[in-house]
Coordinates of C-alpha atoms and ligand atoms in Angstrom, one line a residue:
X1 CA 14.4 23.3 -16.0
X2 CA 11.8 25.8 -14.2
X3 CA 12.4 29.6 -15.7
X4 CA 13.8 32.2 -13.0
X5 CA 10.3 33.6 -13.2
X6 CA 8.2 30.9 -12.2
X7 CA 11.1 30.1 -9.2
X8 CA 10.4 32.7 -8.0
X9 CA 7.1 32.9 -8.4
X10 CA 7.1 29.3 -6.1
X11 CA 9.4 31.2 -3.6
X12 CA 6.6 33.8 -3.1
X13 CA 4.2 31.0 -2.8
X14 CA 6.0 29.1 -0.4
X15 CA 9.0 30.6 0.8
X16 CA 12.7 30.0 -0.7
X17 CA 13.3 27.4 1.9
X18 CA 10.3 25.3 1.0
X19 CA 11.6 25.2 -2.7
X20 CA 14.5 22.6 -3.8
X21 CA 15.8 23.3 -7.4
X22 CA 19.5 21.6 -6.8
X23 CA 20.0 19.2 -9.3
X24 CA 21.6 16.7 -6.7
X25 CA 18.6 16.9 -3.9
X26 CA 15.9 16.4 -6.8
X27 CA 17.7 12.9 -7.4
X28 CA 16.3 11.5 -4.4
X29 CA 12.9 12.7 -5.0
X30 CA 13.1 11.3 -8.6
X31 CA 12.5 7.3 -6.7
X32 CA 10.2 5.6 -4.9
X33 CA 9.7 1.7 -3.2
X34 CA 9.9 1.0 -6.8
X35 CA 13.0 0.2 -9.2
X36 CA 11.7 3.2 -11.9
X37 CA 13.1 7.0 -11.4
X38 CA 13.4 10.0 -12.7
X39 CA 14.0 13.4 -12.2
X40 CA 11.8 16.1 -11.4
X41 CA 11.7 19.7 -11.8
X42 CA 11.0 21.0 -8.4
X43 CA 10.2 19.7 -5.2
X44 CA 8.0 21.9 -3.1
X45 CA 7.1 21.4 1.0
X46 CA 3.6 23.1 0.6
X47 CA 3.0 24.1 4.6
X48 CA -1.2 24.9 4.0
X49 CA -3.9 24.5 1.7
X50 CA -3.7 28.2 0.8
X51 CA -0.6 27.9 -0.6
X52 CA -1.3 24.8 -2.6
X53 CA -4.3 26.1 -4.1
X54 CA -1.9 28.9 -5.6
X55 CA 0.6 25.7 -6.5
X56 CA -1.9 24.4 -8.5
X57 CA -3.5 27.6 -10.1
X58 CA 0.0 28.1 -11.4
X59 CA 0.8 24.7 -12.5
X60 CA -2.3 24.7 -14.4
X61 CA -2.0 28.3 -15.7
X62 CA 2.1 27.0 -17.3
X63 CA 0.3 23.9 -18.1
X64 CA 2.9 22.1 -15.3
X65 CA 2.3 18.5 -14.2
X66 CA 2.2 18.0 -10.9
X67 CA 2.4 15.0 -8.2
X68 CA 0.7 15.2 -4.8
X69 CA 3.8 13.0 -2.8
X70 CA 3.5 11.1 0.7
X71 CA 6.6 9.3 2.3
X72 CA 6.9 8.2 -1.3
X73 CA 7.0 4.7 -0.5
X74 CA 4.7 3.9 -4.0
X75 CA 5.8 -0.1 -4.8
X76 CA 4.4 0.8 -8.5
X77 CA 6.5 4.0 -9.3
X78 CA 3.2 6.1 -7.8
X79 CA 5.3 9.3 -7.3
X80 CA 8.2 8.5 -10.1
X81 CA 7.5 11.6 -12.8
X82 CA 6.7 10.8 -15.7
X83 CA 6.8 14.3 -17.5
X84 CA 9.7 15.8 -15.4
X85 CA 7.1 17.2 -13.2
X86 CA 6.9 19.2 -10.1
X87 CA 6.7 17.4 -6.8
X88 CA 4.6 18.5 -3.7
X89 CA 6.1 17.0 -0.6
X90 CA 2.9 16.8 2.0
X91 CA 5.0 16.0 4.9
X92 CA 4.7 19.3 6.8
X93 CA 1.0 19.2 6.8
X94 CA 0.6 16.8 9.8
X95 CA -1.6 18.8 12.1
X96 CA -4.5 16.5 14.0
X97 CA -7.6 19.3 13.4
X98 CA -9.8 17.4 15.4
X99 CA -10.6 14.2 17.7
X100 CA -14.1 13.2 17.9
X101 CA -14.4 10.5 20.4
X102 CA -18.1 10.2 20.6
X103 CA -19.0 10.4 16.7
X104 CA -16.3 8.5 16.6
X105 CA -13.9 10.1 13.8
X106 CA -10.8 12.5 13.7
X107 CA -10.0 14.7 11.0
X108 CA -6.6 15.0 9.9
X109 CA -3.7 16.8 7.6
X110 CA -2.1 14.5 4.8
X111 CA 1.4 14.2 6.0
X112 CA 0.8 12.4 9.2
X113 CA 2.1 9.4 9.1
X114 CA 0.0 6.2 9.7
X115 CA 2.3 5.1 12.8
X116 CA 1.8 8.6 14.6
X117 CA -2.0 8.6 14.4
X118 CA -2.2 5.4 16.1
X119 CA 0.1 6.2 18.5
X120 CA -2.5 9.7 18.9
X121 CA -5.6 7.4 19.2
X122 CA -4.4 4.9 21.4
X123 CA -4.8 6.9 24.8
X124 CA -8.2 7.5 23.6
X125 CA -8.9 3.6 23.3
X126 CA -9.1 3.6 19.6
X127 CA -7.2 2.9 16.5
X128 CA -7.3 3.6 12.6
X129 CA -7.7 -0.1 11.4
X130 CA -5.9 0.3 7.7
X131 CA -2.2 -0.5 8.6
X132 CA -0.2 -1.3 5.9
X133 CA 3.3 -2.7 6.7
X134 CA 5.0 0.4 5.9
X135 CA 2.9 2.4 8.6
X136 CA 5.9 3.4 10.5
X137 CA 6.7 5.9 7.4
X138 CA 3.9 5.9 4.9
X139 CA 1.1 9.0 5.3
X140 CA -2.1 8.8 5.9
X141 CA -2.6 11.0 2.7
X142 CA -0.5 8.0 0.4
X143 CA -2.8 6.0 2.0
X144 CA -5.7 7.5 1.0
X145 CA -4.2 8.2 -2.1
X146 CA -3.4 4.4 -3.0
X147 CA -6.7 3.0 -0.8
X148 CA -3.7 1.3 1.5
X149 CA -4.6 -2.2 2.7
X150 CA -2.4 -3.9 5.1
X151 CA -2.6 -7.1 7.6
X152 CA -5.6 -6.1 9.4
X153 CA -7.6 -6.1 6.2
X154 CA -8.9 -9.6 6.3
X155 CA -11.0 -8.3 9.4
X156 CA -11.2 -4.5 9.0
X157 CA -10.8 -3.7 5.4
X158 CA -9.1 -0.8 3.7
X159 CA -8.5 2.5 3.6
X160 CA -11.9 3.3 1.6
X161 CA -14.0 1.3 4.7
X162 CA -12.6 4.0 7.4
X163 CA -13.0 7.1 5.2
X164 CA -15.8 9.5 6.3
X165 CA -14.9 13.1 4.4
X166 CA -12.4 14.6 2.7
X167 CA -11.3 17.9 1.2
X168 CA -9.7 18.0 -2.2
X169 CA -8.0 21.0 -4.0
X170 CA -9.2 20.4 -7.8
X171 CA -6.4 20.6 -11.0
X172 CA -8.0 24.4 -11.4
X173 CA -7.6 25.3 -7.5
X174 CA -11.0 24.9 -6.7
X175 CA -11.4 23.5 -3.0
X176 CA -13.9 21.2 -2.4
X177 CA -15.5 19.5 0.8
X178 CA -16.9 15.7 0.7
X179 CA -18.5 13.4 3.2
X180 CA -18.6 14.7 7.0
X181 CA -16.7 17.5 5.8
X182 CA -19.4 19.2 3.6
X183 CA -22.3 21.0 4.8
X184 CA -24.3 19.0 2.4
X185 CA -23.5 15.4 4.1
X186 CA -26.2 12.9 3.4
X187 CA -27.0 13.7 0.0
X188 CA -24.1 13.5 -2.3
X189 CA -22.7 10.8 -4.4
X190 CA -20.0 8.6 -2.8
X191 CA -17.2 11.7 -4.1
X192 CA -14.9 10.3 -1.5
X193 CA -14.9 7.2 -2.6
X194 CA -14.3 8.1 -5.9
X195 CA -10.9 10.2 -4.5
X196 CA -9.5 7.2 -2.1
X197 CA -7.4 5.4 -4.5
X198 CA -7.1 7.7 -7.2
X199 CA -3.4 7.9 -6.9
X200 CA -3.2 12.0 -6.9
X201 CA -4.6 11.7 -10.1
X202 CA -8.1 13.4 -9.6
X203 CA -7.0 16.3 -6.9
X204 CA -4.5 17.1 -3.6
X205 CA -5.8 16.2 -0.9
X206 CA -5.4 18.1 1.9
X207 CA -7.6 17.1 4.8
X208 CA -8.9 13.6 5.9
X209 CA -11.9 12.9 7.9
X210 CA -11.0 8.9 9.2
X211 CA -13.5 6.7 11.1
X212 CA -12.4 5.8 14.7
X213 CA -12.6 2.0 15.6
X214 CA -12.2 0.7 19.3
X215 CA -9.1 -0.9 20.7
X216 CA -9.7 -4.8 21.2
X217 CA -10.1 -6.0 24.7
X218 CA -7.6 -9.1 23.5
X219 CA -5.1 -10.1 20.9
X220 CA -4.1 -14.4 20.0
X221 CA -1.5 -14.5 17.6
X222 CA -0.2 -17.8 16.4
X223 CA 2.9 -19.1 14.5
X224 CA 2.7 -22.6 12.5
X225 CA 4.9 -24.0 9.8
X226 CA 4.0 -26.3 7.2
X227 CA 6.5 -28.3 5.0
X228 CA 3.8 -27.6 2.1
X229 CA 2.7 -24.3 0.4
X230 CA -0.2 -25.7 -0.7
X231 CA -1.1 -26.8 2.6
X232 CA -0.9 -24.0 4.4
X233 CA -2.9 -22.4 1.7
X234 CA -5.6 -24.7 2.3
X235 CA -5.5 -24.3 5.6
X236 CA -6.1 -20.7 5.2
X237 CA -9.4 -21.2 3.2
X238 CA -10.7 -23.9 5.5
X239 CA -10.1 -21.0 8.6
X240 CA -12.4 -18.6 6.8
X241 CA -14.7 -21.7 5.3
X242 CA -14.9 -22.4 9.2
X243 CA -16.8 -19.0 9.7
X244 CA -13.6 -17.7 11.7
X245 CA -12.7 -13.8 10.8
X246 CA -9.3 -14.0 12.2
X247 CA -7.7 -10.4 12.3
X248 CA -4.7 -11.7 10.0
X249 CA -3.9 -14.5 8.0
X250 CA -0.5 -13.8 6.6
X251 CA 1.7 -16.5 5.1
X252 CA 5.4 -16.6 4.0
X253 CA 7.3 -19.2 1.5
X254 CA 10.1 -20.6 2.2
X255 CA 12.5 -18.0 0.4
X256 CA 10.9 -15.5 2.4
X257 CA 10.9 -17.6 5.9
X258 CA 14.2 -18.2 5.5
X259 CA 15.4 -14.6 4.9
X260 CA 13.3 -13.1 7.6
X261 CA 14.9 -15.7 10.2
X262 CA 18.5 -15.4 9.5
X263 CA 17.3 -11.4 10.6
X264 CA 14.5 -12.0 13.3
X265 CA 14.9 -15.8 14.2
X266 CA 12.0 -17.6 14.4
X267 CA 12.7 -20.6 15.2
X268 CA 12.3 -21.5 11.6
X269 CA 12.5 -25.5 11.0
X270 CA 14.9 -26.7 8.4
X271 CA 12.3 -28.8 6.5
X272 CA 9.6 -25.9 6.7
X273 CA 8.1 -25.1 3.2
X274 CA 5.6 -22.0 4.4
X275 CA 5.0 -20.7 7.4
X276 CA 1.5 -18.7 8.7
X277 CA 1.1 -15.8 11.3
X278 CA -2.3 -16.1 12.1
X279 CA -4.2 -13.3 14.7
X280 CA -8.1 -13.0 16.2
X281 CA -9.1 -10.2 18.4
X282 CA -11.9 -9.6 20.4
X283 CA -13.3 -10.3 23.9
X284 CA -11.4 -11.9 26.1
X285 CA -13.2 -14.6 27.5
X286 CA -13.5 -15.9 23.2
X287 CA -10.3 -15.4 22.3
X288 CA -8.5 -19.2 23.4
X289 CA -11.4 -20.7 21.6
X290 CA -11.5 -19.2 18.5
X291 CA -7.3 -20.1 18.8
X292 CA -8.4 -23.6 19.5
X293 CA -10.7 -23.9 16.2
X294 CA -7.9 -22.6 14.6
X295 CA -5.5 -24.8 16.0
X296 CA -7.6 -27.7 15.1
X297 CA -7.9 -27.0 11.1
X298 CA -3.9 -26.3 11.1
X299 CA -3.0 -29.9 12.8
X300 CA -5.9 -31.1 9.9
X301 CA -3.6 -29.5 7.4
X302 CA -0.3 -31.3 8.5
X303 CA 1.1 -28.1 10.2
X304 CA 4.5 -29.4 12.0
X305 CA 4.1 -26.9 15.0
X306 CA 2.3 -24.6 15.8
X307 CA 3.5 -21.7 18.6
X308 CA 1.6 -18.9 21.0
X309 CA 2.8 -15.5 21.7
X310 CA 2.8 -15.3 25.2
X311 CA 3.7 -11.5 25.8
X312 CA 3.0 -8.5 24.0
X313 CA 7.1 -8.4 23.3
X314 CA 7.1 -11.8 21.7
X315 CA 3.5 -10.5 19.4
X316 CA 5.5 -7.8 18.2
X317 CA 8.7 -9.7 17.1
X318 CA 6.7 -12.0 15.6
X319 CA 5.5 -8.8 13.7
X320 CA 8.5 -7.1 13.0
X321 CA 9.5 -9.9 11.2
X322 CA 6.7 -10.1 9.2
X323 CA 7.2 -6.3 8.5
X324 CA 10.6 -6.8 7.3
X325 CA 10.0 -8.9 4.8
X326 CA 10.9 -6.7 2.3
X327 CA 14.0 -5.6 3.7
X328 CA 15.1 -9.5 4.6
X329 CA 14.7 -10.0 0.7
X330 CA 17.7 -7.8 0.0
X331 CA 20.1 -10.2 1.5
X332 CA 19.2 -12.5 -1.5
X333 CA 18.8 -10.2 -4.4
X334 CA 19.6 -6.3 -3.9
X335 CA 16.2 -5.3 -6.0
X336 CA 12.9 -6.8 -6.7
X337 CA 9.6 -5.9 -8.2
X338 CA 6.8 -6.5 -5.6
X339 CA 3.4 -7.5 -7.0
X340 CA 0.1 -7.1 -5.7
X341 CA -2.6 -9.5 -7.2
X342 CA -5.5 -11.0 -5.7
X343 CA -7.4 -14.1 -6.3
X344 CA -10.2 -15.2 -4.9
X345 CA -9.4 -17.0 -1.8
X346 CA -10.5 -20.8 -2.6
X347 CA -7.4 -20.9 -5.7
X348 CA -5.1 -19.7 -3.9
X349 CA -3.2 -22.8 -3.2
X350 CA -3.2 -22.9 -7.3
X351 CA -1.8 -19.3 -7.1
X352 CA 0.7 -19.9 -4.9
X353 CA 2.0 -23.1 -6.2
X354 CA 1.7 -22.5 -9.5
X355 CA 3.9 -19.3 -9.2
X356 CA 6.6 -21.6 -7.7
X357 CA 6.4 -23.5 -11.3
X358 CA 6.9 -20.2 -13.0
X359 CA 9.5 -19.6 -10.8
X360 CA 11.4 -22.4 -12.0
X361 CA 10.2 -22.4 -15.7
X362 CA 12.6 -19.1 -15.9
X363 CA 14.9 -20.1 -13.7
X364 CA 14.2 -16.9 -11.2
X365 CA 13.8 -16.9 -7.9
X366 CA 10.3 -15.6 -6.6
X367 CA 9.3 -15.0 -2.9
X368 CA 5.9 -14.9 -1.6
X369 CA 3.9 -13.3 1.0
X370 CA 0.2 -12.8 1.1
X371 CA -2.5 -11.4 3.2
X372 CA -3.8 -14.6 2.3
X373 CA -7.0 -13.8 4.7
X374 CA -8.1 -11.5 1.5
X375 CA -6.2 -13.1 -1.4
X376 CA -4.0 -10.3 -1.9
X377 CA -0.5 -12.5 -3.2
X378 CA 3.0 -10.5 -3.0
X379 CA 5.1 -12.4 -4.9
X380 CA 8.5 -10.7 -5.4
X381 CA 10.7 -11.2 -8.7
X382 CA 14.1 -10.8 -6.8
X383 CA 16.8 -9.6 -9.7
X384 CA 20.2 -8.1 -9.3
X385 CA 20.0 -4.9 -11.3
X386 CA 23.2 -5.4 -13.8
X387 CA 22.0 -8.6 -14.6
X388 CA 20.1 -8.0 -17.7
X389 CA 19.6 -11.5 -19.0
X390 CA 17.8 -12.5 -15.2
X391 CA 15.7 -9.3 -15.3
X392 CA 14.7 -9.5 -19.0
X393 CA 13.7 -13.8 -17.2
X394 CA 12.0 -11.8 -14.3
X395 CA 9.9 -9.1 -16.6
X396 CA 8.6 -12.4 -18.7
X397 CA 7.6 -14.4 -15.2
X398 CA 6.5 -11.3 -13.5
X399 CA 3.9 -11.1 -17.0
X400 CA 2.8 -14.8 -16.5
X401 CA 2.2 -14.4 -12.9
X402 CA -0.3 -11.4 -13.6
X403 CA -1.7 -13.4 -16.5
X404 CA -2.5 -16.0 -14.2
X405 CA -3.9 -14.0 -11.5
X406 CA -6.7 -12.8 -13.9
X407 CA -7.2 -16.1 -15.1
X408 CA -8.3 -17.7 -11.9
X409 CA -10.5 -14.8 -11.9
X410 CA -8.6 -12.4 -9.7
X411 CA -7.2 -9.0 -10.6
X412 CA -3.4 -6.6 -10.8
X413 CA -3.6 -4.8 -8.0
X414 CA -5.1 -5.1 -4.4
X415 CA -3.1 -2.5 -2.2
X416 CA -0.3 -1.3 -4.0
X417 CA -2.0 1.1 -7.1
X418 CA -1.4 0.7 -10.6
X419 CA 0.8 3.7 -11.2
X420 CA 3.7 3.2 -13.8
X421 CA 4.2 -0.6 -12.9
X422 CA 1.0 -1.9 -13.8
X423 CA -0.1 0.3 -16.7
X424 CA 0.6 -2.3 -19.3
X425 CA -1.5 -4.7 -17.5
X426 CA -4.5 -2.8 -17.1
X427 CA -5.7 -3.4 -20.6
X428 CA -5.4 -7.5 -19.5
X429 CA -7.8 -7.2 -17.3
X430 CA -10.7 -4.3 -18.2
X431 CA -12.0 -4.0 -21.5
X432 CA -11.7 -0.8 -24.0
X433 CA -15.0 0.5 -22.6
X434 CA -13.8 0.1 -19.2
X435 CA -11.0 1.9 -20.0
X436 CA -12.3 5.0 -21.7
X437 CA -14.8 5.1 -19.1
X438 CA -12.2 5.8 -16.5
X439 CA -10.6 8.1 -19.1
X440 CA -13.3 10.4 -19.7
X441 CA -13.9 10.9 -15.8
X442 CA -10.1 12.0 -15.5
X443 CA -10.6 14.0 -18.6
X444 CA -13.6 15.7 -16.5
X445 CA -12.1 16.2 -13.3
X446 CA -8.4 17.1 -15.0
X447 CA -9.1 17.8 -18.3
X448 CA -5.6 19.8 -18.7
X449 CA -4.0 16.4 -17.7
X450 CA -2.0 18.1 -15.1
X451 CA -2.3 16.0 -11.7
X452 CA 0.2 12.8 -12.0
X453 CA 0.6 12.5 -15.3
X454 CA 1.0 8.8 -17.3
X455 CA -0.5 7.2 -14.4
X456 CA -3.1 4.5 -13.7
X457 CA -4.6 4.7 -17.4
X458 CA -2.8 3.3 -20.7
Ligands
FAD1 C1 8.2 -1.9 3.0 C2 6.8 -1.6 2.4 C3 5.7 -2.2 2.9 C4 4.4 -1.8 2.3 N1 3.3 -2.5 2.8 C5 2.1 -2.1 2.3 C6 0.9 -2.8 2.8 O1 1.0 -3.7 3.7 N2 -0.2 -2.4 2.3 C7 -0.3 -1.4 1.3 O2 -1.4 -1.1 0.9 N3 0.8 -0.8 0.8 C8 2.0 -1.1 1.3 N4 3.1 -0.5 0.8 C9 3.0 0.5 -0.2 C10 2.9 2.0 0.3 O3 3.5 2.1 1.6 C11 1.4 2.4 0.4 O4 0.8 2.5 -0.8 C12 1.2 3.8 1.2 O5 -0.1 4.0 1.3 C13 1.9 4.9 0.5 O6 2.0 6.0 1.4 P1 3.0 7.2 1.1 O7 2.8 8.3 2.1 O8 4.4 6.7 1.0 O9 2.5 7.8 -0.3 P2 3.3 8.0 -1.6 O10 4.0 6.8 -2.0 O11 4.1 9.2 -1.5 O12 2.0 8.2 -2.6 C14 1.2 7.1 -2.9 C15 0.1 7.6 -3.9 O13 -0.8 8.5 -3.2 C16 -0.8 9.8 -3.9 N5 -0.9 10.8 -2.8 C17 0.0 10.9 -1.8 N6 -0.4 12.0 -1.0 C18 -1.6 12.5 -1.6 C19 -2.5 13.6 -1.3 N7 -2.3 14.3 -0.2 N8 -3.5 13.8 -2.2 C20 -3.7 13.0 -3.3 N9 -2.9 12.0 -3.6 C21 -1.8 11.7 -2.8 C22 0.5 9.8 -4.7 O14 0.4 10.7 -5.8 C23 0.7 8.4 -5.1 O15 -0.1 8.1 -6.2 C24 4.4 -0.8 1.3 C25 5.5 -0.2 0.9 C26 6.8 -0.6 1.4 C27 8.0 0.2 1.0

């Protein structure tokens, strides 16, 4: 518990109502996306970078971890505290500080959520490309914060390709300026690359310069289903062996398929093994024959149909249910662990199929979905929580999965961050120099260890 003094110390700081201390409101904040939790000191709505400079001079001066916090939709137990620390809720910093339509960037507060700055961009013709499924919700400072990938990234990349500047506030208060935000841009290092994906473990960051990137002119999406994994797989590296950059390559297992239809229906055939949602964008007058060329390698691969959306209605359903993947999987299993490898995009068919052996090896049931356009594998270890014997069979095929991930030469994490989740794994896949490398540059930036503590390094 926080003394009476240092309450009210935060109250002067940020006001009494931007403070939560009640035992049964810091519950919620002690959880992410993740299954960990627990519970934190204080919760605090910062409103300005004033008063978070003064957050943190204090932190560091009572030698108080802290956690820089987003929509707190971590997967790997991001914003979970570790050392009952104090949380800073970014959500009230949302203001749009500027729109530069003919350098082509905007500048923006943390706690905007991804879903509201493309709905600000899109009268102006453009769009921020990263957009990870939970865009609705998730802000674009988590996103920076986690370098968020999403289903565009096969085309557009991630967070860190569409980040032009940011400014940080440093684990002693110092506020710093990097990229088109600093007077001095042109002749620093890459600093903010070295913050996008640091997982508010090197500073708060508390503006974000992003790069604007046109609306396409047109949008093919395609549905096909394949009554084997391992050749829809295949069918995905023979698209991008083909010299085709579709927008998104996303495919689904059956477990998933099947969960997401009996909530969105898709038509879903009974003998379907996998299903892919494929999307190019572009001019319009290229558009049906890139879909053609893509059409062509599917029908090479055995697909059993293949569908268009016709309308703009029938492109989003077919996203939605995509997006709710995560939520479908509840009606099978009330809790999973999601997990985020990549591999490189020739095995995954191996990946995927070999998973699916795992699977049955200890007897657990594991869905998958994959940007499969970049490599990036979910599979999800579905587990009901008082089931200890099926978890303790999860935790041991979750480790095999990531074992195999780095074996085919891929690695832990390609979206989701390391934070508490993967922290066991990351001495599996970089080696003891590696490690204290990245130490000693959190040791220079934070050398107090203040700024989300136990995360990312062993
Ligand atoms: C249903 C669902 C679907 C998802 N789909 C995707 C997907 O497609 N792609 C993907 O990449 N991820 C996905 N995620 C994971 C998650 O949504 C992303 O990592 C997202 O970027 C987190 O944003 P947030 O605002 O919730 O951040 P939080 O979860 O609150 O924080 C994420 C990390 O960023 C740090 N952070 C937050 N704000 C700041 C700040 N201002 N300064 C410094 N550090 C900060 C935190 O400390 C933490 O380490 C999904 C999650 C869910 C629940």
């Amino acid at each position: 518990m926080l003394s009476k003094k240092i309450v009210e110390e935060l109250w002067e700081i940020v006001g009494k109502e931007n403070v939560i201390t009640d035992p049964i409101v810091l519950e919620v904040y002690g959880i992410d996306a993740s299954p960990y939790s627990s519970i934190p000191k204080a919760v605090i709505f910062p409103e300005n970078t004033e008063q978070i400079i003064k957050l943190v001079k204090l932190a560091s001066r009572e030698d108080l971890p802290i956690i820089p916090r987003g929509a707190g939709t971590s997967l790997c137990g991001g914003v979970v505290p570790v050392k009952s620390d104090i949380i800073l809720v970014l959500t009230k910093m949302k203001e749009v500080i500027e729109i530069n339509k003919k350098d082509g960037y905007a500048v923006v507060e943390p706690g905007l959520t991804n879903g509201e700055l493309q709905e600000i961009l899109k009268p102006y013709g453009f769009m921020f490309a990263p957009d990870p499924s939970s865009f609705s919700v998730s802000t674009i400072g988590g996103n920076v914060g986690a370098n968020a990938g999403g289903i565009k990234g096969v085309k557009y990349g991630v967070t860190s390709n569409h980040l032009l500047g940011l400014e940080v506030v440093m684990p002693d208060g110092e506020l710093i300026k990097t990229g088109i935000l600093s007077p001095n841009y042109g002749v620093e290092h890459d600093i903010t690359g070295l913050f996008c994906g640091s997982e508010g473990t090197f500073g708060i960051i508390t503006k974000i310069a992003v790069k604007l990137t046109p609306l396409p002119q047109s949008i093919g999406t395609l549905l096909t289903f394949f009554t084997s994994l391992h050749d829809a797989g295949q069918a995905v590296s023979d698209i991008i062996a083909e010299g085709i950059i579709p927008t998104t390559l996303e495919i689904m297992d059956k477990i998933t398929a099947k969960a997401v239809n009996e909530y969105i229906n898709l038509g879903l055939r009974p003998e379907t093994e996998a299903l892919l949602l494929i999307e190019v964008d572009g001019l319009e007058a290229e558009i049906p024959g890139t879909l053609a060329r893509i059409e062509r390698i599917l029908h090479k691969n055995n697909c059993i149909s293949v569908s268009k959306a016709q309308t703009p209605e029938e492109r989003e359903l077919l996203w939605r249910a995509r997006r709710s993947n995560a939520g479908a999987m509840g009606r099978i299993r009330p809790l999973n662990i999601t997990q985020d490898i990549v591999v490189p995009r020739d095995k995954l068919p191996e990946m995927i199929s070999t998973t699916q052996e795992i699977a049955k090896k200890f007897n657990v049931l594991i869905g998958q979905v994959a940007h499969a356009g970049d490599g990036n594998v979910h599979p999800i270890f579905l587990y009901y929580p008082w089931d200890h014997d099926e978890l303790e069979r999860v935790e041991k095929a979750c480790d095999e999965v990531i074992k195999l991930a780095i074996d085919l030469g891929g690695t832990i994490s390609g979206e989701h961050g390391i934070g508490i989740e993967k922290l066991k794994y990351m001495s599996w896949e970089f080696s003891p120099e590696d490690l204290n490398f990245m130490k000693q540059i959190k040791e220079c930036l934070d050398p107090k260890g203040i700024l989300n503590a136990g995360k990312v390094i062993p």
